CSV table of C-alpha atoms in Angstrom, one decimal:
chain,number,residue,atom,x,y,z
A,1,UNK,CA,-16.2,-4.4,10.8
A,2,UNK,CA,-15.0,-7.8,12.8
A,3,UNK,CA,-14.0,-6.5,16.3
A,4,UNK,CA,-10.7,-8.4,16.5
A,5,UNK,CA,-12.0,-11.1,16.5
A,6,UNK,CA,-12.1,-11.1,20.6
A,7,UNK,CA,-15.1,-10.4,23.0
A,8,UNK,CA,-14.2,-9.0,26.7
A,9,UNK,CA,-13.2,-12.1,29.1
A,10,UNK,CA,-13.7,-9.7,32.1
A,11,UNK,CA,-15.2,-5.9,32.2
A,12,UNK,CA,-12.3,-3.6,31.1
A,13,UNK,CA,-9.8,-2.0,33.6
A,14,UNK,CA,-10.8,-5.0,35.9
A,15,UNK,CA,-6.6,-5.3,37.0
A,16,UNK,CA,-5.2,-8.9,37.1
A,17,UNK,CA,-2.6,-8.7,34.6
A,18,UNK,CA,1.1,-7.6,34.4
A,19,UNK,CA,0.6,-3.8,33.3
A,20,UNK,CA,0.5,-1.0,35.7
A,21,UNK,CA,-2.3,1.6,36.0
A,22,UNK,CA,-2.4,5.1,36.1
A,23,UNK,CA,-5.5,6.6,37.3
A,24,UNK,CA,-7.3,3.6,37.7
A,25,UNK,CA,-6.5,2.9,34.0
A,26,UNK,CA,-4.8,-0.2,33.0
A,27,UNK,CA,-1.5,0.4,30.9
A,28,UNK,CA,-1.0,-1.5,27.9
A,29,UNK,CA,2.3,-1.1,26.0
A,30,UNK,CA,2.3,-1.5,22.0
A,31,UNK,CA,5.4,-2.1,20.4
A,32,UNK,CA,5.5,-0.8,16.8
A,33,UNK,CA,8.2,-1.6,14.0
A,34,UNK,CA,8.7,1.0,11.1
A,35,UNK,CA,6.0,3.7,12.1
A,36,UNK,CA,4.2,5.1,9.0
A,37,UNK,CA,0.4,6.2,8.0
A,38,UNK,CA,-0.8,2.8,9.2
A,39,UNK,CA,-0.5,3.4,13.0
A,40,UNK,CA,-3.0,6.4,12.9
A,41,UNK,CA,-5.7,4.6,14.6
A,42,UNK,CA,-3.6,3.8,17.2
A,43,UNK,CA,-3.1,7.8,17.3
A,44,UNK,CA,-7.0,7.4,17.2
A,45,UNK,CA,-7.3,4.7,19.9
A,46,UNK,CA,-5.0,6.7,22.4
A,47,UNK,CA,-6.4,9.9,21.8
A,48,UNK,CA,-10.4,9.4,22.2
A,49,UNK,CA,-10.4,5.7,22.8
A,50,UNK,CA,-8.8,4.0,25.3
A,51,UNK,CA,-9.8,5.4,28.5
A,52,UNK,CA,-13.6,3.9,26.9
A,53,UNK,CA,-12.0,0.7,27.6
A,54,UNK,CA,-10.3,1.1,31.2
A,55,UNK,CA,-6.8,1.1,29.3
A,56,UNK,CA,-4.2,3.7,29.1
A,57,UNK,CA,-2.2,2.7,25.7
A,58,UNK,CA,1.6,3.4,25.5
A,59,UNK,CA,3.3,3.4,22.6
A,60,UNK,CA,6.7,2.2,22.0
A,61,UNK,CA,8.1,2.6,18.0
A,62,UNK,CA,11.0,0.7,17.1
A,63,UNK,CA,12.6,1.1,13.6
A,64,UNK,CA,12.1,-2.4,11.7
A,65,UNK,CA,9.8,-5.7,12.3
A,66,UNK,CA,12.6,-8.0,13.4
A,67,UNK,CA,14.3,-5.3,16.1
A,68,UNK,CA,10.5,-4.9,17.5
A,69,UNK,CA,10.0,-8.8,17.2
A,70,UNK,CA,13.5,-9.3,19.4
A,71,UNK,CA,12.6,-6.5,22.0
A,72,UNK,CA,9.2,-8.2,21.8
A,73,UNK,CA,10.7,-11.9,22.6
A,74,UNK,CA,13.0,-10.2,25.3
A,75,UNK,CA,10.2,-9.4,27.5
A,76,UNK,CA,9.3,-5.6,26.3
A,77,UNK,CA,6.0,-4.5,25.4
A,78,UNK,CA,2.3,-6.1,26.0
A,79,UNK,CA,1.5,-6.2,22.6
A,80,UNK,CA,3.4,-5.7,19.1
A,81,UNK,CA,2.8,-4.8,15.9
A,82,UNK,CA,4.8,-6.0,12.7
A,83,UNK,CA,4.5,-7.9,9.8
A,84,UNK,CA,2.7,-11.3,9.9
A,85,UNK,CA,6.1,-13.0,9.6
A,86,UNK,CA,7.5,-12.2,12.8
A,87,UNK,CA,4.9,-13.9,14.9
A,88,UNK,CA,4.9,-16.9,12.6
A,89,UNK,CA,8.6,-17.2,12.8
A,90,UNK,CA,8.3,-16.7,16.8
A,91,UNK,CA,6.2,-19.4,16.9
A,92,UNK,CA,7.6,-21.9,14.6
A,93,UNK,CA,11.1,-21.4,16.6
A,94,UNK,CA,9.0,-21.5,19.8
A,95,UNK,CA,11.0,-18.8,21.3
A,96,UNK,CA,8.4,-17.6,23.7
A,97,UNK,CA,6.9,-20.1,26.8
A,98,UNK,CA,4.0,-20.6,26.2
A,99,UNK,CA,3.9,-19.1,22.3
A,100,UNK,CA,1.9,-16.5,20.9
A,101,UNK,CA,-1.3,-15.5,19.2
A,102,UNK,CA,-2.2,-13.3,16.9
A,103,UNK,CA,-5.3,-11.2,18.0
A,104,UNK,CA,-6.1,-8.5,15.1
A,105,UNK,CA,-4.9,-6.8,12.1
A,106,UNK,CA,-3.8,-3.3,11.7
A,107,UNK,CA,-3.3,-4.0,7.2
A,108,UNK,CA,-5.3,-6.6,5.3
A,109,UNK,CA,-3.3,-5.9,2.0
A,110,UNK,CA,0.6,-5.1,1.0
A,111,UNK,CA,2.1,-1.8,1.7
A,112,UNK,CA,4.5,-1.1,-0.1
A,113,UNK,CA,5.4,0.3,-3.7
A,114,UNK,CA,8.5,0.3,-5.9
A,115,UNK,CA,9.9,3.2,-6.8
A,116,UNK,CA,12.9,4.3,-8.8
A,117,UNK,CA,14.4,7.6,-9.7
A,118,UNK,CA,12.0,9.3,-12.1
A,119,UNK,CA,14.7,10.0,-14.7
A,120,UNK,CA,15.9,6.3,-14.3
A,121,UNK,CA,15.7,3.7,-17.1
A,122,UNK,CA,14.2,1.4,-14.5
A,123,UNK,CA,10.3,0.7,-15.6
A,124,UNK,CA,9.4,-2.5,-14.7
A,125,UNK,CA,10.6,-5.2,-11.6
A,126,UNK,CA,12.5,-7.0,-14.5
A,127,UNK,CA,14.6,-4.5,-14.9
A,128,UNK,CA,15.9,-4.8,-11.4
A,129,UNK,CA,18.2,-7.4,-12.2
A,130,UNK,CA,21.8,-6.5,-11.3
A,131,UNK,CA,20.9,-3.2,-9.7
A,132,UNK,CA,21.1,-2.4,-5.9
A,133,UNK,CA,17.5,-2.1,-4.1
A,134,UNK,CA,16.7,0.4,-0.9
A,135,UNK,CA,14.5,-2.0,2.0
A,136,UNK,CA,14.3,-1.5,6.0
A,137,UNK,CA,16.0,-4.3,7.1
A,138,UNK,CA,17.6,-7.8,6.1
A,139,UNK,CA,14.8,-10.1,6.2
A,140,UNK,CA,12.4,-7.4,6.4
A,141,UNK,CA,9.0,-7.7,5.1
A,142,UNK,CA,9.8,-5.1,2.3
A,143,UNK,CA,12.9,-7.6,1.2
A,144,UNK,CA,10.4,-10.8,1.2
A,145,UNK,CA,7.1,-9.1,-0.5
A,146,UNK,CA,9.8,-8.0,-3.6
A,147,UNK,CA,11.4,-11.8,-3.3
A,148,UNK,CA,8.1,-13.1,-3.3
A,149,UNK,CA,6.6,-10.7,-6.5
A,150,UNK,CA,10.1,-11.3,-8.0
A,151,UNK,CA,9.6,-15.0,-8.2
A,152,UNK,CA,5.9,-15.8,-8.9
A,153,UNK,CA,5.0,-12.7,-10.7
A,154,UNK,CA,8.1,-12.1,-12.6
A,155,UNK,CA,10.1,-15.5,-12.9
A,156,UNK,CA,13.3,-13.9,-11.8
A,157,UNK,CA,15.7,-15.2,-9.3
A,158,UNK,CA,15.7,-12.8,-6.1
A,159,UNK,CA,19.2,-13.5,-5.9
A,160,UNK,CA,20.3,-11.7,-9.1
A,161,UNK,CA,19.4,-8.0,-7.4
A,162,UNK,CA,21.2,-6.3,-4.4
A,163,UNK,CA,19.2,-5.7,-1.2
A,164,UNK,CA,20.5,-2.7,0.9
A,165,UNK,CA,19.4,-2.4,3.9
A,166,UNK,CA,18.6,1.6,5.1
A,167,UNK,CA,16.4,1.6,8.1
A,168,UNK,CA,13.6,3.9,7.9
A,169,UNK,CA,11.6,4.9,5.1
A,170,UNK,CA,12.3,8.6,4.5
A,171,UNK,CA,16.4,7.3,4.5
A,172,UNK,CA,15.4,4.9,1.3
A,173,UNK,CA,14.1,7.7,-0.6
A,174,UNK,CA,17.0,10.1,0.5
A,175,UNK,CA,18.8,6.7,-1.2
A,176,UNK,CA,17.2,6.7,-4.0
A,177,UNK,CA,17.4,10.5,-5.0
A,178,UNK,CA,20.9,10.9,-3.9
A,179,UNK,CA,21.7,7.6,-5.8
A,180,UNK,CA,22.9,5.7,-3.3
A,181,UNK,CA,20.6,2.5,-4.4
A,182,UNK,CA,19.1,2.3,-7.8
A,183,UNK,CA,15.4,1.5,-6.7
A,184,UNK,CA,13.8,1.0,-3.6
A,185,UNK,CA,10.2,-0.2,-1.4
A,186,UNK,CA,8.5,2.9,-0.2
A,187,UNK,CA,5.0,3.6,2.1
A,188,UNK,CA,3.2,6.4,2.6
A,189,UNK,CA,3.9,9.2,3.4
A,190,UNK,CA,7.2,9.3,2.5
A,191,UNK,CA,5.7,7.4,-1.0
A,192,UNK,CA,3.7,10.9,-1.7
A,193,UNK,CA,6.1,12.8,-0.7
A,194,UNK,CA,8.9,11.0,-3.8
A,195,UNK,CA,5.7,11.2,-6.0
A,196,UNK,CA,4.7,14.4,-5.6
A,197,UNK,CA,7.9,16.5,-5.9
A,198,UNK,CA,8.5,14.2,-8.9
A,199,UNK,CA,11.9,12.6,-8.0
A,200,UNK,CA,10.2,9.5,-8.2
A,201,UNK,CA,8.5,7.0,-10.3
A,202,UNK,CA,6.5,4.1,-9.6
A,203,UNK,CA,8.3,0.5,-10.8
A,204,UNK,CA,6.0,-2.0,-9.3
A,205,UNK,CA,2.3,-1.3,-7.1
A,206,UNK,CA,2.1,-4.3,-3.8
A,207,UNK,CA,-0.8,-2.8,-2.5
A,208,UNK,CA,-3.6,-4.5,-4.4
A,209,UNK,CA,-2.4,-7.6,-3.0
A,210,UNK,CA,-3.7,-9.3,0.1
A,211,UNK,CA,-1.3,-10.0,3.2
A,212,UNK,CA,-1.3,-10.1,6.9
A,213,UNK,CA,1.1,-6.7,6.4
A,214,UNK,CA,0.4,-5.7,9.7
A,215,UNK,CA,-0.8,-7.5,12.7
A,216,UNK,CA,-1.3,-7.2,16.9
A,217,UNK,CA,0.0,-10.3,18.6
A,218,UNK,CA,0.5,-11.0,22.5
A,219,UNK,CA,1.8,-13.3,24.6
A,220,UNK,CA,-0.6,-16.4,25.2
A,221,UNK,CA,0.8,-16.8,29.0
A,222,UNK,CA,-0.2,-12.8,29.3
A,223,UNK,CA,-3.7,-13.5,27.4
A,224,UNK,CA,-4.4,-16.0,30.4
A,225,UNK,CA,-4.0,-14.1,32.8
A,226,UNK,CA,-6.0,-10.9,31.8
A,227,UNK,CA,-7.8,-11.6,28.6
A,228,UNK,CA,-9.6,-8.5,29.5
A,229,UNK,CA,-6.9,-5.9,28.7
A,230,UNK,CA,-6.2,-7.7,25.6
A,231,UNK,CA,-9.8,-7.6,24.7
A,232,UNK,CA,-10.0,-4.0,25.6
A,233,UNK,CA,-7.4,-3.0,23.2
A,234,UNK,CA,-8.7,-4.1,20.0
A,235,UNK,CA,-12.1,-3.3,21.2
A,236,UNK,CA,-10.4,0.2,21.4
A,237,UNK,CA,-8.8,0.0,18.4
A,238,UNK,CA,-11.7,-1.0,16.6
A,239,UNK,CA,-13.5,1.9,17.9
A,240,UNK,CA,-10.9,3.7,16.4
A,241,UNK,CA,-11.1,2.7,13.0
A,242,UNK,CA,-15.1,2.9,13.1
A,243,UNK,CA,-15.1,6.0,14.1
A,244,UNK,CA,-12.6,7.7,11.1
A,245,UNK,CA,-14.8,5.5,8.7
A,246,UNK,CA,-18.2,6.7,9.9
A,247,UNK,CA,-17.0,10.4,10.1
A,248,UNK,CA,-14.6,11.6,7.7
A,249,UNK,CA,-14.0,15.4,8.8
A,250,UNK,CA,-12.9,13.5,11.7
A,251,UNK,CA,-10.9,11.1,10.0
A,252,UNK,CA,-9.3,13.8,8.3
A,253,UNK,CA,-8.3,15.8,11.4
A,254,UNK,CA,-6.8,13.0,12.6
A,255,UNK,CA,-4.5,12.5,9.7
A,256,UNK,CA,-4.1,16.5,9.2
A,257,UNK,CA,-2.6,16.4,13.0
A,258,UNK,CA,-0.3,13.0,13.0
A,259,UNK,CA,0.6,13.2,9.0
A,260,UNK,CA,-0.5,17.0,7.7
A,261,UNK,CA,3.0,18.1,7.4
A,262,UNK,CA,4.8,18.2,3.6
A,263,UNK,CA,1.8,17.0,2.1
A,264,UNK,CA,-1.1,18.9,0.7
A,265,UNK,CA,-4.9,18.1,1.6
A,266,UNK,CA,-5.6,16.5,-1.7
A,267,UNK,CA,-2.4,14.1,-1.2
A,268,UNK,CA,-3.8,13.2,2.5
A,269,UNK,CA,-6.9,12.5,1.7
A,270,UNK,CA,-6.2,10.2,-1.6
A,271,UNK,CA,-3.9,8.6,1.2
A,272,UNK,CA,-6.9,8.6,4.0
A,273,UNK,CA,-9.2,7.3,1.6
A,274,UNK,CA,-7.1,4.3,0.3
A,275,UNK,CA,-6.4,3.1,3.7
A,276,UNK,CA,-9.7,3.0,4.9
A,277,UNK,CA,-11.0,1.1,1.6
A,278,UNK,CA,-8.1,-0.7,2.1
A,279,UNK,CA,-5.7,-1.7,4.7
A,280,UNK,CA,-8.2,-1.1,7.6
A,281,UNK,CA,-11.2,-2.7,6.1
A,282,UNK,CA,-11.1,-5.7,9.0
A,283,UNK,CA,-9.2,-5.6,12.3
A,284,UNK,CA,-9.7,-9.0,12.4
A,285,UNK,CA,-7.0,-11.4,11.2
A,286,UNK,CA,-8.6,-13.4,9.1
A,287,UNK,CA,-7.8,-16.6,7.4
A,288,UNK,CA,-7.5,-15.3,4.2
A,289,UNK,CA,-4.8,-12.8,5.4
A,290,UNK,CA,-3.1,-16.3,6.6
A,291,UNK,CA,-3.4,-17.8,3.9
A,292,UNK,CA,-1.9,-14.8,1.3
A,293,UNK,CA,0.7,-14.8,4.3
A,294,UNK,CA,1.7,-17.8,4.4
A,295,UNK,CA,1.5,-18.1,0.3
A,296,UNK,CA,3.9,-14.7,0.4
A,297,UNK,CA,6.0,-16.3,3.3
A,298,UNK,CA,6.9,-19.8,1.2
A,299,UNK,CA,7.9,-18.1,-2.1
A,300,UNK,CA,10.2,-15.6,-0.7
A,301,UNK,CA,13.1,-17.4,0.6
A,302,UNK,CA,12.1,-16.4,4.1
A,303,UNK,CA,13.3,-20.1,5.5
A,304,UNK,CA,9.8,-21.0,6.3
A,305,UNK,CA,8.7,-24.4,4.7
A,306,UNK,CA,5.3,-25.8,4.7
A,307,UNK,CA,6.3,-28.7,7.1
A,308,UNK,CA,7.0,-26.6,10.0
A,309,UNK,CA,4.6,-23.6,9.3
A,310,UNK,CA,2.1,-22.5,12.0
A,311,UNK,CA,-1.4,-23.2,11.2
A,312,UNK,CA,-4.2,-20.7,11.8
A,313,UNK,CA,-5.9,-22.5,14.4
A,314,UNK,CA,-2.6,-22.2,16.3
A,315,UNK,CA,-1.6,-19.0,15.7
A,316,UNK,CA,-4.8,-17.7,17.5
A,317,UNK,CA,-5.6,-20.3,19.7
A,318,UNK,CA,-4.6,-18.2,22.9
A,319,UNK,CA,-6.8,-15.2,21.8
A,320,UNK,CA,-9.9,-14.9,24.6
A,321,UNK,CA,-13.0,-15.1,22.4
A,322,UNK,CA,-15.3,-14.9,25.5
């Protein structure tokens, strides 16, 4: 398990940087987009972990990757977690002094699956053409993972379906039972919870794929001037997700007390179990999530072209690696 790819610049808690304390604790706020079965270890970090480190963690949840990314470029937050594309796209507009670096992963693979109505004569992601389809947000990551499968895996032109935009997750499955789109991209839980009370069926399966679904980026001018806290947070984080692999009763409480509700033990743990196998099987971000990134990214009418597209090396430059 790579550590986020980051070693402590400074012991944790040592002050220095922009956040406040409380207790002697260093705060660090962590702005999420589209909150789902994904953030548990950050449940995990704030609950047994982060004091370890010298860090109080705060989370912020915002609904949707480009609302968090905005808040993000406005000033909020310490850290923030969304889709790969919002950092790239922050940095290729060079929005923020100084830019931005990636510094870990929360998901090494896609998220998300297709779903239609179980009764629905919808079976495959050809048959999509000419139908309205349920994602988060315009330009969301669920809209650019179905462009990008559209057009490489399918040969069909994106621009022959209908993307409505619902916000949240368990308001595109209330869509797509009530009929209010025709299809649309779901996540766990509310994925189980369409499967398992058999309104839904599944169209098309993302999550075998690799991509940089999720990642934790910060601000370089912040990085330099307390790597430490930075540090100290995926060292948390980490912790975290070493501890739910190494000890699954654990794991298991964890996900009984942040995602037990509607859904039977079976159904949690099949979930538990896929997203340790996985989405949380690094915390680094790698280059090979760039690169599936960056593939996804330029075949998904996302407007980045290969001229102007971040590299690695820059992307991560700012993160302290000692």
């Amino acid at each position: 398990m790579a550590v986020g790819g980051l070693a402590a610049c400074s012991s944790p808690g040592d002050g220095g940087g922009g956040g406040s304390t409380d207790g002697g604790l260093q705060t660090v706020t962590v702005l999420e987009s589209s909150p789902g079965f994904f953030d548990l270890p950050i449940h995990v970090a704030m609950d047994d972990f982060d004091e370890q480190f010298g860090l109080n963690i705060d989370l912020t949840q915002v609904q949707g990757g480009g609302a968090a990314g905005q808040q993000f470029q406005g000033g909020t937050g310490d850290i923030a977690v969304t889709a790969a594309d919002i950092p790239l796209r922050i940095q290729m507009q060079d929005s923020i002094p100084g830019g931005i670096s990636i510094i870990g992963s929360n998901q090494f693979t896609m998220l998300y699956v297709m779903v239609a109505p179980a009764d629905s004569d919808i079976d495959s992601m050809d048959d999509l053409v000419g139908k309205k389809v349920g994602i988060t947000g315009p330009k969301s990551s669920s809209e650019l993972v179905t462009r990008w499968a559209m057009s490489t895996k399918f040969g069909m032109n994106p621009e022959d379906t209908e993307f409505v935009a619902l916000g949240s997750v368990p308001t595109i499955l209330e869509g797509i039972r009530n009929g209010s789109v025709d299809a649309g991209i779901l996540f766990s839980p509310a994925l189980e919870q369409g499967l398992g009370d058999g309104s839904v069926k599944v169209v098309f399966d993302f999550r075998d794929f690799p991509n940089g679904q999720n990642v934790f980026y910060a601000r370089n001018n912040d990085i330099e001037k307390d790597g430490s806290k930075f540090s100290s947070y995926m060292k948390a984080y980490t912790a975290a997700v070493e501890k739910m692999e190494s000890d699954p009763d654990y794991a298991f409480a964890a996900a009984k007390k942040y995602y037990g509700t509607g859904l039977s033990d079976d159904v949690l743990h099949q979930i538990l179990d896929f997203y340790l196998e996985k989405e949380w099987s690094e915390t680094e971000f790698t280059q090979a999530s760039y690169d599936a990134s960056k593939d996804m990214l330029l075949n998904s009418s996302s407007g980045f072209e290969e001229a102007t597209f971040p590299s690695y090396e820059e992307i991560t430059k700012g993160a302290p690696t000692s």
